[in-house]
Coordinates of C-alpha atoms in Angstrom, one line a residue:
M2 CA 0.0 0.0 0.0
A3 CA 1.4 3.4 -1.0
D4 CA 1.2 6.2 1.5
A5 CA 0.1 9.8 0.7
S6 CA 3.7 11.0 0.4
G7 CA 4.9 8.0 -1.7
N8 CA 7.4 7.2 1.0
D9 CA 7.3 3.5 0.2
K10 CA 9.1 4.3 -3.0
K11 CA 12.1 5.9 -1.3
G12 CA 13.6 2.6 -0.1
W13 CA 13.9 3.9 3.4
K14 CA 14.7 1.5 6.2
P15 CA 12.2 0.7 9.0
A16 CA 13.8 3.1 11.5
T17 CA 13.3 6.0 9.0
Q18 CA 9.8 4.9 8.1
A19 CA 9.0 4.9 11.8
V20 CA 9.7 8.6 11.9
R21 CA 8.5 9.8 8.5
G22 CA 6.4 7.0 6.9
G23 CA 2.8 7.8 6.0
L24 CA 3.1 11.5 6.7
M25 CA 0.2 13.6 5.4
R26 CA 0.8 17.2 6.1
S27 CA -2.0 19.7 5.9
Q28 CA -1.8 23.1 4.1
H29 CA -0.1 24.4 7.3
G30 CA 3.0 22.4 6.8
E31 CA 3.1 21.1 10.4
I32 CA 6.2 19.0 11.4
S33 CA 4.4 16.9 14.1
E34 CA 1.5 14.9 12.6
A35 CA -1.9 16.6 12.8
L36 CA -4.5 15.3 15.2
Y37 CA -8.0 15.2 13.7
L38 CA -10.5 15.0 16.6
T39 CA -13.7 14.7 14.8
S40 CA -16.4 12.1 14.7
G41 CA -17.7 12.9 11.2
Y42 CA -17.0 14.7 8.0
A43 CA -18.9 17.1 5.8
Y44 CA -19.6 16.5 2.1
D45 CA -19.8 19.0 -0.7
S46 CA -23.1 17.6 -1.9
A47 CA -25.6 14.8 -1.4
E48 CA -24.1 13.1 -4.5
Q49 CA -20.7 13.2 -3.0
A50 CA -22.0 11.6 0.3
M51 CA -23.6 8.9 -1.8
R52 CA -20.3 8.2 -3.6
R53 CA -18.2 8.2 -0.5
M54 CA -20.5 5.8 1.4
A55 CA -20.7 3.5 -1.6
G56 CA -16.9 3.5 -1.9
D57 CA -16.9 5.0 -5.3
E58 CA -15.0 8.1 -4.2
E59 CA -12.0 8.2 -1.8
G60 CA -12.4 10.2 1.4
F61 CA -13.4 9.9 5.0
V62 CA -17.0 9.4 6.1
Y63 CA -17.0 8.6 9.8
S64 CA -14.3 8.1 12.4
R65 CA -15.5 4.6 13.1
Y66 CA -14.4 3.8 9.6
G67 CA -11.2 5.9 9.6
S68 CA -9.6 9.3 10.0
P69 CA -6.6 11.1 8.6
T70 CA -4.7 10.5 11.9
N71 CA -5.5 6.8 11.9
E72 CA -4.6 6.5 8.3
M73 CA -1.2 8.0 8.9
L74 CA -0.6 5.4 11.6
Q75 CA -1.8 2.6 9.4
Q76 CA 0.4 3.6 6.5
R77 CA 3.4 3.9 8.8
L78 CA 2.8 0.5 10.4
C79 CA 2.6 -1.0 6.9
L80 CA 5.9 0.5 5.9
I81 CA 7.6 -0.7 9.1
E82 CA 6.1 -4.2 8.9
G83 CA 6.3 -4.7 5.1
A84 CA 2.5 -5.2 4.8
E85 CA 0.1 -4.1 2.1
A86 CA -2.6 -3.0 4.5
C87 CA -3.3 -2.2 8.1
R88 CA -6.3 -1.4 10.3
V89 CA -6.0 -0.1 13.8
T90 CA -8.4 -0.9 16.6
G91 CA -9.3 0.4 20.1
S92 CA -7.1 -2.2 21.9
G93 CA -4.8 -5.1 21.3
M94 CA -7.5 -7.5 22.1
G95 CA -9.8 -5.7 19.7
A96 CA -7.1 -6.4 17.1
I97 CA -6.4 -10.1 17.8
S98 CA -10.1 -11.0 18.4
S99 CA -11.0 -9.4 15.1
A100 CA -8.1 -11.0 13.4
I101 CA -9.1 -14.5 14.4
L102 CA -12.9 -14.2 14.4
A103 CA -13.7 -12.2 11.3
P104 CA -12.4 -14.9 8.8
L105 CA -14.3 -17.8 10.5
K106 CA -17.8 -19.3 10.3
A107 CA -19.7 -22.2 12.0
G108 CA -18.2 -25.5 11.1
D109 CA -14.6 -24.2 10.8
R110 CA -11.7 -25.6 12.7
V111 CA -8.9 -23.7 14.5
V112 CA -5.5 -25.0 15.6
A113 CA -3.6 -22.9 18.1
A114 CA -0.5 -23.1 20.2
T115 CA -1.0 -24.0 23.8
A116 CA 1.0 -21.0 25.1
L117 CA -1.0 -17.9 24.4
F118 CA -2.0 -14.7 26.3
G119 CA -4.8 -15.6 28.7
S120 CA -7.5 -13.7 26.8
C121 CA -6.6 -15.2 23.5
R122 CA -6.7 -18.7 24.9
W123 CA -10.1 -17.9 26.5
I124 CA -11.6 -16.8 23.2
I125 CA -10.5 -20.0 21.5
A126 CA -11.4 -22.3 24.3
N127 CA -14.6 -20.7 25.5
Q128 CA -16.1 -18.4 22.8
M129 CA -15.4 -20.1 19.5
P130 CA -17.1 -23.4 20.4
K131 CA -20.3 -21.3 21.1
F132 CA -20.4 -20.4 17.5
G133 CA -19.8 -23.9 16.2
I134 CA -16.1 -23.6 15.6
E135 CA -14.0 -26.6 16.6
T136 CA -10.7 -25.7 18.4
V137 CA -7.6 -27.6 19.4
F138 CA -4.4 -26.7 21.1
V139 CA -1.0 -28.1 20.4
D140 CA 2.5 -27.8 21.9
G141 CA 3.9 -24.9 19.8
A142 CA 7.4 -26.5 19.7
D143 CA 6.1 -29.8 18.4
L144 CA 6.1 -29.7 14.6
D145 CA 4.8 -33.2 14.4
A146 CA 1.8 -32.2 16.5
W147 CA 1.3 -29.1 14.2
K148 CA 1.3 -31.3 11.1
R149 CA -1.0 -33.9 12.6
E150 CA -3.7 -31.4 13.6
I151 CA -3.4 -29.1 10.6
D152 CA -3.5 -32.0 8.2
K153 CA -6.9 -33.0 9.7
G154 CA -8.2 -29.8 8.1
C155 CA -8.4 -26.3 9.5
Q156 CA -9.2 -22.8 8.4
L157 CA -7.1 -20.8 10.8
V158 CA -3.9 -21.3 12.8
L159 CA -2.9 -19.0 15.7
I160 CA 0.5 -18.6 17.2
E161 CA 2.3 -16.2 19.6
S162 CA 6.1 -16.2 19.6
P163 CA 7.6 -15.4 22.0
A164 CA 4.5 -16.4 23.9
N165 CA 3.1 -14.9 27.0
P166 CA 4.2 -15.4 29.7
L167 CA 7.1 -17.9 29.5
L168 CA 8.6 -16.8 26.2
D169 CA 7.8 -20.1 24.4
G170 CA 9.0 -20.2 20.8
V171 CA 7.2 -21.4 17.6
D172 CA 9.0 -21.9 14.3
I173 CA 6.8 -19.5 12.3
E174 CA 8.3 -20.4 8.9
A175 CA 7.7 -24.2 9.5
V176 CA 4.1 -23.7 10.7
A177 CA 3.4 -21.3 7.8
K178 CA 4.4 -24.0 5.3
L179 CA 2.0 -26.5 7.0
A180 CA -0.8 -23.9 7.1
K181 CA -0.3 -22.9 3.5
A182 CA -0.4 -26.6 2.3
A183 CA -3.7 -27.0 4.2
G184 CA -5.2 -23.8 2.9
A185 CA -5.3 -22.3 6.4
L186 CA -4.8 -18.7 7.5
L187 CA -1.8 -18.2 9.8
V188 CA -2.3 -15.4 12.3
V189 CA 0.8 -14.4 14.4
D190 CA 0.6 -12.3 17.6
N191 CA 4.0 -10.5 17.4
V192 CA 3.6 -8.3 20.5
F193 CA 6.6 -9.6 22.5
A194 CA 9.0 -9.5 19.6
T195 CA 7.8 -6.2 17.9
P196 CA 8.5 -5.5 14.2
V197 CA 11.9 -4.3 15.3
L198 CA 13.1 -7.8 16.2
Q199 CA 10.9 -10.2 14.2
R200 CA 8.8 -9.9 10.9
P201 CA 6.3 -12.7 10.7
L202 CA 5.0 -11.8 7.2
E203 CA 8.5 -12.4 5.8
L204 CA 8.4 -15.8 7.5
G205 CA 5.2 -16.8 5.8
A206 CA 2.5 -15.5 8.1
D207 CA -0.7 -14.2 6.5
V208 CA -1.8 -11.8 9.3
V209 CA 0.1 -10.1 12.1
A210 CA -1.6 -8.6 15.1
Y211 CA -0.3 -6.2 17.8
S212 CA -1.3 -4.6 21.0
A213 CA 0.2 -1.2 20.0
T214 CA -0.2 -0.3 23.7
K215 CA 3.1 -2.3 24.2
H216 CA 6.3 -1.0 22.7
M217 CA 4.7 1.1 20.0
D218 CA 3.3 3.6 22.4
G219 CA 5.5 1.9 25.0
Q220 CA 5.1 4.7 27.6
G221 CA 2.0 3.6 29.4
R222 CA -0.4 6.2 27.9
V223 CA -3.0 4.7 25.6
L224 CA -4.7 1.5 24.3
L225 CA -4.5 0.6 20.6
G226 CA -4.3 -2.5 18.4
A227 CA -3.3 -3.2 14.8
I228 CA -4.0 -5.9 12.2
L229 CA -1.6 -6.1 9.2
T230 CA -2.1 -8.3 6.2
D231 CA -2.7 -8.1 2.4
A232 CA -5.0 -5.5 0.9
K233 CA -7.6 -7.9 -0.5
R234 CA -8.1 -9.6 2.9
V235 CA -8.5 -6.2 4.5
S236 CA -11.1 -5.2 1.9
D237 CA -13.0 -8.5 1.8
V238 CA -12.8 -9.7 5.4
Y239 CA -11.6 -7.1 8.0
D240 CA -13.2 -3.9 6.8
P241 CA -16.8 -5.2 6.9
W242 CA -16.2 -6.7 10.3
L243 CA -14.5 -3.6 11.8
R244 CA -17.0 -1.2 10.4
H245 CA -20.0 -3.0 11.7
M246 CA -18.7 -4.5 14.9
G247 CA -17.1 -1.2 15.9
P248 CA -13.8 -1.8 17.7
A249 CA -12.6 1.6 16.4
A250 CA -9.4 3.4 17.5
S251 CA -9.5 6.9 18.8
P252 CA -7.6 9.4 16.6
F253 CA -6.0 10.8 19.8
N254 CA -4.7 7.3 20.7
A255 CA -3.5 6.8 17.1
W256 CA -1.6 10.1 17.3
V257 CA 0.1 9.1 20.5
V258 CA 1.2 5.8 19.0
L259 CA 2.5 7.7 15.9
K260 CA 4.7 9.7 18.1
G261 CA 5.8 6.5 20.0
L262 CA 6.8 4.8 16.8
E263 CA 9.5 7.5 16.3
T264 CA 11.5 6.1 19.2
M265 CA 10.4 2.5 19.2
Q266 CA 13.5 1.0 17.7
L267 CA 15.8 2.9 20.1
R268 CA 13.7 1.9 23.1
V269 CA 13.3 -1.8 22.1
E270 CA 17.0 -2.3 21.4
A271 CA 18.1 -0.6 24.6
Q272 CA 15.6 -2.5 26.7
S273 CA 16.6 -5.8 25.0
R274 CA 20.3 -5.2 25.9
T275 CA 19.4 -4.6 29.6
A276 CA 17.0 -7.6 29.6
A277 CA 19.8 -9.9 28.4
R278 CA 22.1 -8.6 31.1
L279 CA 19.4 -9.0 33.8
A280 CA 18.5 -12.6 32.7
D281 CA 22.1 -13.6 33.3
A282 CA 22.3 -12.0 36.7
L283 CA 19.0 -13.5 37.9
A284 CA 19.9 -17.0 36.6
A285 CA 22.9 -17.0 38.9
H286 CA 20.9 -16.3 42.1
P287 CA 20.3 -19.3 44.4
A288 CA 16.7 -18.4 45.0
V289 CA 15.9 -18.8 41.3
N290 CA 14.8 -22.1 39.9
A291 CA 15.0 -21.1 36.2
V292 CA 15.1 -18.1 33.9
R293 CA 13.4 -17.9 30.5
Y294 CA 15.0 -15.4 28.1
P295 CA 14.7 -16.0 24.3
H296 CA 18.4 -15.6 23.5
R297 CA 19.8 -17.5 26.5
Q298 CA 21.1 -20.8 25.4
D299 CA 19.3 -22.6 28.2
H300 CA 15.9 -21.5 26.9
P301 CA 14.2 -24.7 25.5
H302 CA 13.4 -22.9 22.3
Y303 CA 16.7 -21.0 21.9
E304 CA 17.4 -22.2 18.4
V305 CA 14.0 -21.0 17.1
H306 CA 14.3 -17.6 18.8
K307 CA 17.8 -17.1 17.6
K308 CA 16.8 -17.9 14.0
Q309 CA 13.7 -15.6 14.1
M310 CA 14.6 -12.7 16.4
K311 CA 17.4 -10.1 16.0
M312 CA 17.7 -9.7 19.7
G313 CA 16.2 -11.5 22.7
G314 CA 13.6 -8.9 23.4
T315 CA 12.5 -6.9 26.4
L316 CA 10.8 -9.6 28.5
L317 CA 12.0 -12.4 30.6
A318 CA 10.5 -14.9 33.1
L319 CA 11.9 -16.3 36.3
S320 CA 10.7 -19.2 38.5
L321 CA 11.4 -18.9 42.2
K322 CA 12.0 -21.6 44.7
G323 CA 9.1 -21.5 47.2
G324 CA 6.3 -21.1 44.7
Q325 CA 3.6 -18.4 45.0
D326 CA 4.6 -17.4 48.5
A327 CA 8.2 -16.6 47.3
A328 CA 6.9 -15.0 44.2
F329 CA 4.6 -12.6 46.1
R330 CA 7.4 -11.8 48.6
F331 CA 9.7 -11.0 45.7
L332 CA 7.2 -8.7 44.1
N333 CA 6.4 -7.0 47.4
G334 CA 10.2 -6.5 48.0
L335 CA 10.7 -4.5 44.8
S336 CA 11.2 -0.8 45.3
L337 CA 12.1 0.4 41.7
V338 CA 10.2 -2.1 39.5
D339 CA 6.4 -1.6 39.6
I340 CA 3.9 -4.5 40.1
C341 CA 1.8 -4.2 36.9
N342 CA 0.3 -6.5 34.3
N343 CA 1.2 -4.3 31.4
L344 CA 4.5 -4.7 29.4
G345 CA 6.6 -3.1 26.8
D346 CA 6.8 0.1 28.8
T347 CA 9.7 2.5 29.5
K348 CA 9.2 1.6 33.1
S349 CA 10.1 -1.9 34.3
L350 CA 7.1 -3.9 35.3
A351 CA 6.7 -7.3 37.0
C352 CA 3.6 -9.5 37.6
H353 CA 2.6 -12.9 38.7
P354 CA 0.9 -14.4 35.6
S355 CA -0.9 -17.2 37.4
T356 CA -3.0 -14.7 39.4
T357 CA -3.2 -11.8 36.9
T358 CA -2.8 -12.2 33.1
H359 CA -3.6 -15.9 33.0
R360 CA -5.9 -16.1 36.0
A361 CA -8.9 -17.0 33.9
L362 CA -7.2 -20.3 33.0
S363 CA -7.6 -23.4 35.2
D364 CA -4.6 -24.9 36.9
A365 CA -4.6 -27.6 34.3
E366 CA -4.7 -25.1 31.5
Q367 CA -1.8 -23.2 33.0
A368 CA 0.1 -26.4 33.6
A369 CA -0.4 -27.3 29.9
M370 CA 1.7 -24.3 28.9
G371 CA 4.3 -24.9 31.6
L372 CA 3.0 -22.2 33.9
D373 CA 2.8 -22.7 37.7
R374 CA 2.6 -20.3 40.6
S375 CA 6.4 -19.9 41.0
W376 CA 6.8 -17.8 37.8
I377 CA 7.2 -14.0 37.6
R378 CA 7.1 -12.1 34.3
L379 CA 9.4 -9.1 34.0
S380 CA 9.1 -6.4 31.4
V381 CA 12.4 -4.5 31.3
G382 CA 12.2 -0.7 30.9
L383 CA 14.7 2.1 30.2
E384 CA 16.0 2.6 33.8
D385 CA 19.7 2.2 34.3
G386 CA 20.7 -1.5 34.3
D387 CA 22.7 -1.1 37.5
D388 CA 19.7 0.2 39.4
L389 CA 17.4 -2.5 38.0
E390 CA 19.9 -5.3 38.9
A391 CA 20.3 -3.9 42.4
D392 CA 16.5 -3.8 42.9
L393 CA 15.9 -7.3 41.6
L394 CA 18.8 -8.8 43.6
A395 CA 17.8 -7.1 46.8
A396 CA 14.3 -8.5 46.4
L397 CA 15.7 -12.0 45.9
N398 CA 18.1 -11.6 48.8
S399 CA 15.2 -10.8 51.1
L400 CA 13.5 -14.2 50.4

């Protein structure tokens, strides 16, 4: 998809596109992107209104359908991701739920990785069967299991890599080949990796979904989601769903994320360097059972992550000796890192997934993804690495 400035023709790299891609300046020549806070748009005539609503003339009709600010963000995300088309939504779950529900109908079958964000797994396990959609979960690292279940026939495959909360890895390229052979749509939740570190469309995915709240805004300010795929699928599948179901993104939130994108690569790379350092420091502590970090060689899916991701990312997980009691005492012992279930923020945040992000899952469902009550998820921010390491080690030493 070409943006209004034709920036896709310049051959700019993603870091440059994140600053200048999709820019649509008004007659005033503003440097910062314009924010259009309007719910509707006026037409020159009744005939023009008819043409716009029928799609026979380009232009905006209602902010539930789109706005100039949202369009700039969509174009910029396309240029960063290497996608033909993008649609933004009011939240990350608005994006992922639309990405997986809009293409399906009663009688369809979905194959998904066991390790997913709690709300994603809840939709597949609890909501889809209500609409006559068959669902099955497989170990994301088991390619034989993927082949076995996909070959039985399915219409959609969902993976998240690295997955929430233990950073499980899925070989996107290998699963993409299986899905393509079966005629199934592959949707990838790329929130943890970000487009800075991993580009699923280049690995064969059909659709990529984001919570732009994380990393893209990355400063704890707004909710926003994004769906990226080919232009025909957007036109035929996602536009009708989004227009009528209404998970629209606020232009103000889109504007905030536009500004966040300008520094996303700098932030993600700096946070990833600190996260790698902290993973090593935590792994050496006697109170720690295990550490999960995608680019540590002791991660069970290290080879997959190393192949797909440029760096190890901003998140890690640690299991503490002493279970939930130790985990809670560790969290309560932190003085710099905040207890919060958000992630991808400039501030470092830690949470207990079993009782927060994945609390809706039963103990058996949590166990199926390797999660127990000893695990902490840590999202590493932009604080000084020395200060973060001191805070984390002090909390561990207090156990």
